[in-house]
Coordinates of C-alpha atoms in Angstrom, one line a residue:
Chain J
M1 CA -145.1 -158.5 159.6
G2 CA -148.2 -159.9 161.2
R3 CA -148.0 -162.4 164.1
W4 CA -149.6 -165.0 161.8
E5 CA -146.4 -165.2 159.8
P6 CA -143.8 -166.3 162.4
D7 CA -140.4 -166.5 160.5
A8 CA -142.1 -166.3 157.1
R9 CA -138.9 -164.9 155.8
G10 CA -136.7 -167.7 157.0
R11 CA -139.3 -170.3 155.8
M12 CA -139.3 -168.7 152.3
M13 CA -135.5 -168.6 152.2
R14 CA -135.2 -172.3 153.1
A15 CA -138.0 -173.3 150.7
A16 CA -136.2 -171.4 147.9
I17 CA -133.0 -173.2 148.5
E18 CA -134.7 -176.6 148.5
L19 CA -136.7 -175.9 145.3
F20 CA -133.7 -174.3 143.5
T21 CA -131.7 -177.4 144.4
E22 CA -134.4 -180.0 143.5
R23 CA -135.9 -178.4 140.4
G24 CA -133.3 -175.9 139.3
Y25 CA -133.3 -172.1 139.7
E26 CA -134.9 -171.3 136.3
Q27 CA -137.7 -173.8 136.8
T28 CA -138.8 -172.4 140.2
T29 CA -141.1 -169.4 140.4
A30 CA -141.8 -167.0 143.3
G31 CA -145.2 -168.6 143.5
D32 CA -143.7 -172.0 144.0
I33 CA -141.5 -170.7 146.8
A34 CA -144.5 -169.0 148.5
G35 CA -146.6 -172.1 148.2
A36 CA -143.8 -174.3 149.7
A37 CA -143.4 -171.9 152.6
G38 CA -147.1 -171.7 153.2
V39 CA -147.5 -168.0 152.5
T40 CA -149.1 -166.0 149.7
E41 CA -147.3 -164.7 146.7
R42 CA -148.1 -161.2 147.9
T43 CA -146.2 -162.0 151.1
F44 CA -143.2 -163.2 149.0
F45 CA -143.1 -159.9 147.2
R46 CA -143.5 -157.9 150.4
H47 CA -140.2 -159.5 151.5
F48 CA -138.2 -159.9 148.3
R49 CA -138.1 -158.0 145.0
D50 CA -137.8 -161.2 143.0
K51 CA -136.7 -164.8 143.3
R52 CA -133.1 -163.8 142.7
E53 CA -133.1 -161.4 145.7
I54 CA -134.0 -164.2 148.1
L55 CA -130.5 -165.7 147.5
F56 CA -128.8 -162.4 148.2
D57 CA -130.8 -161.1 151.2
S58 CA -128.0 -162.0 153.6
S59 CA -125.3 -160.2 151.6
D60 CA -126.7 -156.8 152.4
T61 CA -127.1 -157.6 156.1
M62 CA -123.6 -159.1 156.1
G63 CA -122.2 -155.9 154.6
R64 CA -124.0 -153.7 157.2
N65 CA -122.8 -155.8 160.1
A66 CA -119.2 -155.8 158.7
C67 CA -119.2 -152.0 158.3
E68 CA -120.7 -151.4 161.8
A69 CA -118.0 -153.6 163.3
I70 CA -115.3 -151.7 161.4
L71 CA -116.6 -148.3 162.6
A72 CA -116.9 -149.7 166.2
A73 CA -113.4 -151.2 166.3
P74 CA -110.7 -149.9 168.7
D75 CA -109.0 -146.8 167.3
D76 CA -105.5 -148.3 167.4
L77 CA -106.4 -151.5 165.4
A78 CA -104.4 -151.7 162.2
P79 CA -106.4 -151.2 158.9
L80 CA -106.2 -154.8 157.7
D81 CA -107.0 -156.2 161.2
T82 CA -110.0 -153.8 161.3
A83 CA -111.2 -155.0 157.9
L84 CA -110.8 -158.6 158.9
A85 CA -112.7 -158.0 162.1
G86 CA -115.5 -156.7 159.9
M87 CA -115.4 -159.9 157.9
V88 CA -115.7 -162.0 161.0
A89 CA -118.6 -159.9 162.3
G90 CA -120.3 -160.1 158.9
G91 CA -119.7 -163.8 158.6
A92 CA -121.3 -164.4 162.1
L93 CA -124.6 -164.1 160.4
L94 CA -123.9 -167.5 158.8
T95 CA -123.3 -169.3 162.1
G96 CA -125.2 -172.6 162.1
R97 CA -126.1 -172.2 158.4
R98 CA -123.2 -174.1 156.8
D99 CA -125.5 -176.6 154.9
Y100 CA -127.7 -173.7 153.8
S101 CA -124.6 -171.8 152.6
R102 CA -123.3 -174.8 150.8
Q103 CA -126.5 -175.4 148.9
R104 CA -126.8 -171.7 148.1
A105 CA -123.2 -171.6 146.8
E106 CA -123.9 -174.6 144.5
I107 CA -127.0 -172.9 143.1
I108 CA -125.0 -169.7 142.4
A109 CA -122.1 -171.6 140.9
A110 CA -124.4 -173.3 138.4
N111 CA -126.0 -170.1 137.1
P112 CA -123.8 -167.4 135.3
A113 CA -126.3 -164.6 136.0
L114 CA -126.3 -165.4 139.7
R115 CA -122.5 -165.6 139.7
E116 CA -122.4 -162.0 138.3
R117 CA -124.8 -160.9 141.0
E118 CA -122.6 -162.5 143.7
L119 CA -119.5 -160.7 142.3
L120 CA -121.4 -157.4 142.3
K121 CA -122.4 -158.0 145.9
L122 CA -118.7 -158.7 146.8
A123 CA -117.6 -155.6 145.0
R124 CA -120.2 -153.5 146.9
L125 CA -119.0 -155.1 150.1
T126 CA -115.4 -154.1 149.2
E127 CA -116.5 -150.6 148.5
G128 CA -118.5 -150.5 151.8
V129 CA -115.5 -151.7 153.8
A130 CA -113.1 -149.2 152.1
E131 CA -115.6 -146.4 152.9
A132 CA -115.8 -147.5 156.6
L133 CA -112.0 -147.6 156.8
R134 CA -111.8 -144.1 155.3
A135 CA -114.4 -142.9 157.8
R136 CA -111.9 -144.1 160.5
G137 CA -109.2 -141.9 158.9
V138 CA -107.4 -144.6 156.9
P139 CA -106.0 -142.9 153.8
E140 CA -106.1 -144.2 150.2
P141 CA -104.8 -146.5 148.7
T142 CA -104.4 -148.2 152.0
A143 CA -108.2 -148.3 152.7
S144 CA -109.0 -149.8 149.3
L145 CA -106.2 -152.4 149.5
A146 CA -107.1 -153.4 153.0
A147 CA -110.8 -153.7 151.9
H148 CA -109.9 -155.8 148.8
T149 CA -107.5 -158.0 150.8
A150 CA -110.0 -158.6 153.6
V151 CA -112.8 -159.4 151.2
S152 CA -110.5 -161.8 149.3
V153 CA -109.6 -163.5 152.5
F154 CA -113.3 -163.8 153.3
H155 CA -114.1 -165.1 149.8
V156 CA -111.4 -167.8 149.9
A157 CA -112.3 -168.7 153.5
F158 CA -116.0 -169.0 152.6
G159 CA -115.2 -171.1 149.6
R160 CA -113.3 -173.5 151.8
W161 CA -116.0 -173.5 154.5
V162 CA -118.7 -174.5 152.0
G163 CA -116.6 -176.6 149.7
D164 CA -114.2 -178.5 152.0
A165 CA -115.6 -180.9 154.6
D166 CA -112.3 -180.9 156.4
A167 CA -112.4 -177.1 156.9
P168 CA -113.2 -175.8 160.5
D169 CA -116.9 -175.7 161.3
D170 CA -116.6 -172.1 162.5
L171 CA -116.3 -169.7 159.6
A172 CA -114.3 -167.3 161.8
D173 CA -111.6 -170.0 162.1
C174 CA -111.5 -170.4 158.3
I175 CA -111.1 -166.6 158.0
A176 CA -108.3 -166.7 160.6
E177 CA -106.5 -169.5 158.7
A178 CA -106.8 -167.7 155.3
A179 CA -105.6 -164.5 156.9
A180 CA -102.5 -166.4 158.3
V181 CA -101.8 -167.8 154.8
L182 CA -102.1 -164.3 153.4
R183 CA -99.6 -162.9 155.9
A184 CA -97.2 -165.6 155.1
L185 CA -97.5 -164.6 151.4
T186 CA -96.4 -161.0 151.7
Chain P
M1 CA -107.9 -160.0 108.0
G2 CA -107.3 -158.7 104.5
R3 CA -104.6 -156.1 103.7
W4 CA -107.3 -153.5 102.8
E5 CA -108.2 -153.3 106.5
P6 CA -105.0 -152.1 108.2
D7 CA -105.6 -151.8 111.9
A8 CA -109.4 -152.0 111.4
R9 CA -109.6 -153.5 114.9
G10 CA -107.8 -150.6 116.5
R11 CA -109.8 -148.1 114.5
M12 CA -113.1 -149.6 115.7
M13 CA -111.9 -149.7 119.3
R14 CA -111.0 -146.0 119.2
A15 CA -114.2 -145.1 117.4
A16 CA -116.3 -147.0 119.9
I17 CA -114.7 -145.1 122.9
E18 CA -115.2 -141.8 121.1
L19 CA -118.9 -142.5 120.3
F20 CA -119.7 -144.0 123.7
T21 CA -118.2 -140.9 125.4
E22 CA -119.9 -138.4 123.1
R23 CA -123.3 -140.0 122.6
G24 CA -123.5 -142.5 125.5
Y25 CA -123.1 -146.2 125.4
E26 CA -126.8 -147.0 125.0
Q27 CA -127.2 -144.5 122.1
T28 CA -124.4 -146.0 120.0
T29 CA -124.9 -149.0 117.7
A30 CA -122.4 -151.4 116.2
G31 CA -123.3 -149.8 112.8
D32 CA -122.3 -146.3 114.1
I33 CA -119.0 -147.7 115.3
A34 CA -118.3 -149.4 112.0
G35 CA -119.3 -146.2 110.1
A36 CA -117.0 -144.0 112.2
A37 CA -114.1 -146.5 111.7
G38 CA -114.7 -146.7 107.9
V39 CA -115.5 -150.4 107.9
T40 CA -118.7 -152.4 107.2
E41 CA -121.0 -153.6 109.9
R42 CA -120.0 -157.1 108.7
T43 CA -116.4 -156.4 109.5
F44 CA -117.4 -155.2 113.0
F45 CA -119.1 -158.5 113.7
R46 CA -116.2 -160.4 112.3
H47 CA -114.1 -158.9 115.1
F48 CA -116.5 -158.5 118.0
R49 CA -119.6 -160.4 119.1
D50 CA -121.4 -157.2 120.1
K51 CA -120.8 -153.6 121.0
R52 CA -120.2 -154.6 124.6
E53 CA -117.3 -156.9 123.7
I54 CA -115.4 -154.1 122.0
L55 CA -114.8 -152.7 125.5
F56 CA -113.6 -156.0 126.9
D57 CA -111.4 -157.2 124.1
S58 CA -108.2 -156.3 125.9
S59 CA -109.3 -158.1 129.1
D60 CA -108.9 -161.5 127.5
T61 CA -105.5 -160.7 126.0
M62 CA -104.4 -159.2 129.3
G63 CA -105.4 -162.4 131.1
R64 CA -103.6 -164.6 128.6
N65 CA -100.4 -162.5 128.8
A66 CA -100.6 -162.5 132.6
C67 CA -100.9 -166.3 132.7
E68 CA -98.1 -166.9 130.2
A69 CA -95.8 -164.7 132.3
I70 CA -96.7 -166.6 135.4
L71 CA -96.0 -169.9 133.8
A72 CA -92.7 -168.6 132.5
A73 CA -91.5 -167.0 135.7
P74 CA -88.3 -168.4 137.5
D75 CA -89.1 -171.5 139.5
D76 CA -87.9 -169.9 142.8
L77 CA -90.0 -166.8 142.5
A78 CA -92.5 -166.6 145.5
P79 CA -96.2 -167.0 144.7
L80 CA -97.2 -163.4 145.3
D81 CA -94.3 -162.0 143.4
T82 CA -95.1 -164.4 140.5
A83 CA -98.7 -163.3 140.4
L84 CA -97.6 -159.7 140.5
A85 CA -95.2 -160.3 137.7
G86 CA -98.2 -161.6 135.8
M87 CA -100.1 -158.4 136.5
V88 CA -97.2 -156.3 135.2
A89 CA -97.0 -158.4 132.1
G90 CA -100.7 -158.2 131.5
G91 CA -100.8 -154.5 132.1
A92 CA -98.0 -153.9 129.6
L93 CA -100.7 -154.2 126.9
L94 CA -102.0 -150.8 128.1
T95 CA -98.7 -149.0 127.7
G96 CA -99.3 -145.7 125.8
R97 CA -103.1 -146.2 126.2
R98 CA -103.7 -144.2 129.4
D99 CA -106.2 -141.8 127.8
Y100 CA -108.0 -144.6 126.1
S101 CA -108.1 -146.5 129.4
R102 CA -109.4 -143.5 131.3
Q103 CA -112.2 -143.0 128.8
R104 CA -113.0 -146.7 128.9
A105 CA -113.1 -146.7 132.7
E106 CA -115.5 -143.7 132.7
I107 CA -117.9 -145.4 130.2
I108 CA -117.9 -148.6 132.3
A109 CA -118.4 -146.7 135.6
A110 CA -121.5 -145.0 134.2
N111 CA -123.2 -148.3 133.2
P112 CA -124.2 -151.0 135.8
A113 CA -124.3 -153.8 133.2
L114 CA -120.8 -152.9 132.0
R115 CA -119.6 -152.8 135.6
E116 CA -120.9 -156.3 136.2
R117 CA -119.1 -157.4 133.0
E118 CA -115.9 -155.8 134.2
L119 CA -116.2 -157.6 137.6
L120 CA -116.8 -160.9 135.8
K121 CA -113.7 -160.4 133.7
L122 CA -111.7 -159.6 136.9
A123 CA -113.0 -162.7 138.5
R124 CA -112.0 -164.8 135.5
L125 CA -108.6 -163.2 135.6
T126 CA -108.3 -164.2 139.3
E127 CA -109.3 -167.8 138.4
G128 CA -106.8 -167.8 135.6
V129 CA -104.0 -166.5 137.8
A130 CA -104.8 -169.1 140.5
E131 CA -104.8 -171.9 137.9
A132 CA -101.5 -170.8 136.5
L133 CA -100.0 -170.7 140.0
R134 CA -101.4 -174.2 140.8
A135 CA -99.8 -175.4 137.5
R136 CA -96.5 -174.2 139.0
G137 CA -97.1 -176.4 142.1
V138 CA -98.4 -173.6 144.4
P139 CA -100.9 -175.3 146.8
E140 CA -104.3 -174.1 147.8
P141 CA -105.4 -171.8 149.5
T142 CA -102.1 -170.0 148.8
A143 CA -102.7 -170.0 145.0
S144 CA -106.2 -168.4 145.4
L145 CA -105.0 -165.9 148.0
A146 CA -102.0 -164.9 145.9
A147 CA -104.2 -164.5 142.8
H148 CA -106.9 -162.5 144.6
T149 CA -104.3 -160.3 146.2
A150 CA -102.4 -159.7 142.9
V151 CA -105.6 -158.9 141.1
S152 CA -106.7 -156.5 143.9
V153 CA -103.3 -154.8 143.7
F154 CA -103.8 -154.5 139.9
H155 CA -107.4 -153.2 140.4
V156 CA -106.3 -150.5 142.9
A157 CA -103.3 -149.5 140.8
F158 CA -105.3 -149.3 137.6
G159 CA -107.9 -147.2 139.3
R160 CA -105.2 -144.8 140.4
W161 CA -103.6 -144.8 137.0
V162 CA -106.8 -143.8 135.2
G163 CA -108.3 -141.7 138.0
D164 CA -105.4 -139.8 139.5
A165 CA -103.4 -137.4 137.3
D166 CA -100.5 -137.4 139.9
A167 CA -100.1 -141.2 139.6
P168 CA -97.0 -142.5 137.7
D169 CA -97.4 -142.5 134.0
D170 CA -96.2 -146.1 133.8
L171 CA -98.8 -148.6 135.1
A172 CA -96.1 -150.9 136.2
D173 CA -94.9 -148.2 138.7
C174 CA -98.5 -147.9 140.0
I175 CA -98.6 -151.7 140.5
A176 CA -95.3 -151.6 142.3
E177 CA -96.5 -148.7 144.6
A178 CA -99.8 -150.5 145.4
A179 CA -97.8 -153.8 146.1
A180 CA -95.6 -151.9 148.5
V181 CA -98.7 -150.5 150.3
L182 CA -100.1 -154.0 150.5
R183 CA -96.9 -155.4 152.0
A184 CA -96.9 -152.6 154.6
L185 CA -100.5 -153.6 155.5
T186 CA -99.8 -157.2 156.5

């Protein structure tokens, strides 16, 4: 990116959330988002494949961060704790972005196609976590179950973080609380 | 349904799986399926909205059966055990249909749009299970976590049932094995 576009990506992401919230997702074009962020439409498409992708950009980064943390975890950490450490590391990307995350969640909840996309991203995250666990020597079906369980804990914790004003302000604390409830369940 | 169409629904479901496997999902039309099952296209559309729905017909029935079993479970059954009993009750629909289920799983795995649909059905199942648990008085986030966990156990058990020839022939046994692995994890 050129130096005349400081944080163009972040500006486009924030502009997209504002426009999707104000006008509706369907009624907003990539050109509208570029205009609101003060960049050209060409710059928009250099960063994002389409207007849908601008909402899911963080998902891929989150998955990568989660898997890196899993691969780097201490050898003797138990599979579920390892997967949960991955969730905390992935979720760290959202630190300070609770309002953004809440607005994004509301946009997605209101649009079935976006909901399907979100589910697909969560399924890919689950597969990535299971693969990272297998790379550490965790056998099946333990790896898949730990991955599903950790992603479920993340999903429930994230839902509380964006949907419940009384939830802890730190997503990692919400994850820890949900993990404790899970352990009490089994 | 008229008495001149004994098991037309089942015949169409089996014909669809055969044709999707032989020719590919994209290359098969609703008319092809109706023809192979010996019914008219009109009969096809009386039973299924489109050729995609023929693959997911069981999902809704499974969800209904799971939720009914959850609502009917003994009052003192713990939330996760209740949700797992729902999975076993829902999975009972597939008794004797392991080959059908395996072929269906292969068709879905090969087609991204069908995979998204499957994920959406699993998400709806999770929501239905959580709702049934809340109706029994299970509070949040316990209800959601138990629902996610039980559906994850089902998902992993089902994957083993259709993908691993060494897995038990009874899906309920696969669910019990996966649940035991889950409990060892936490």
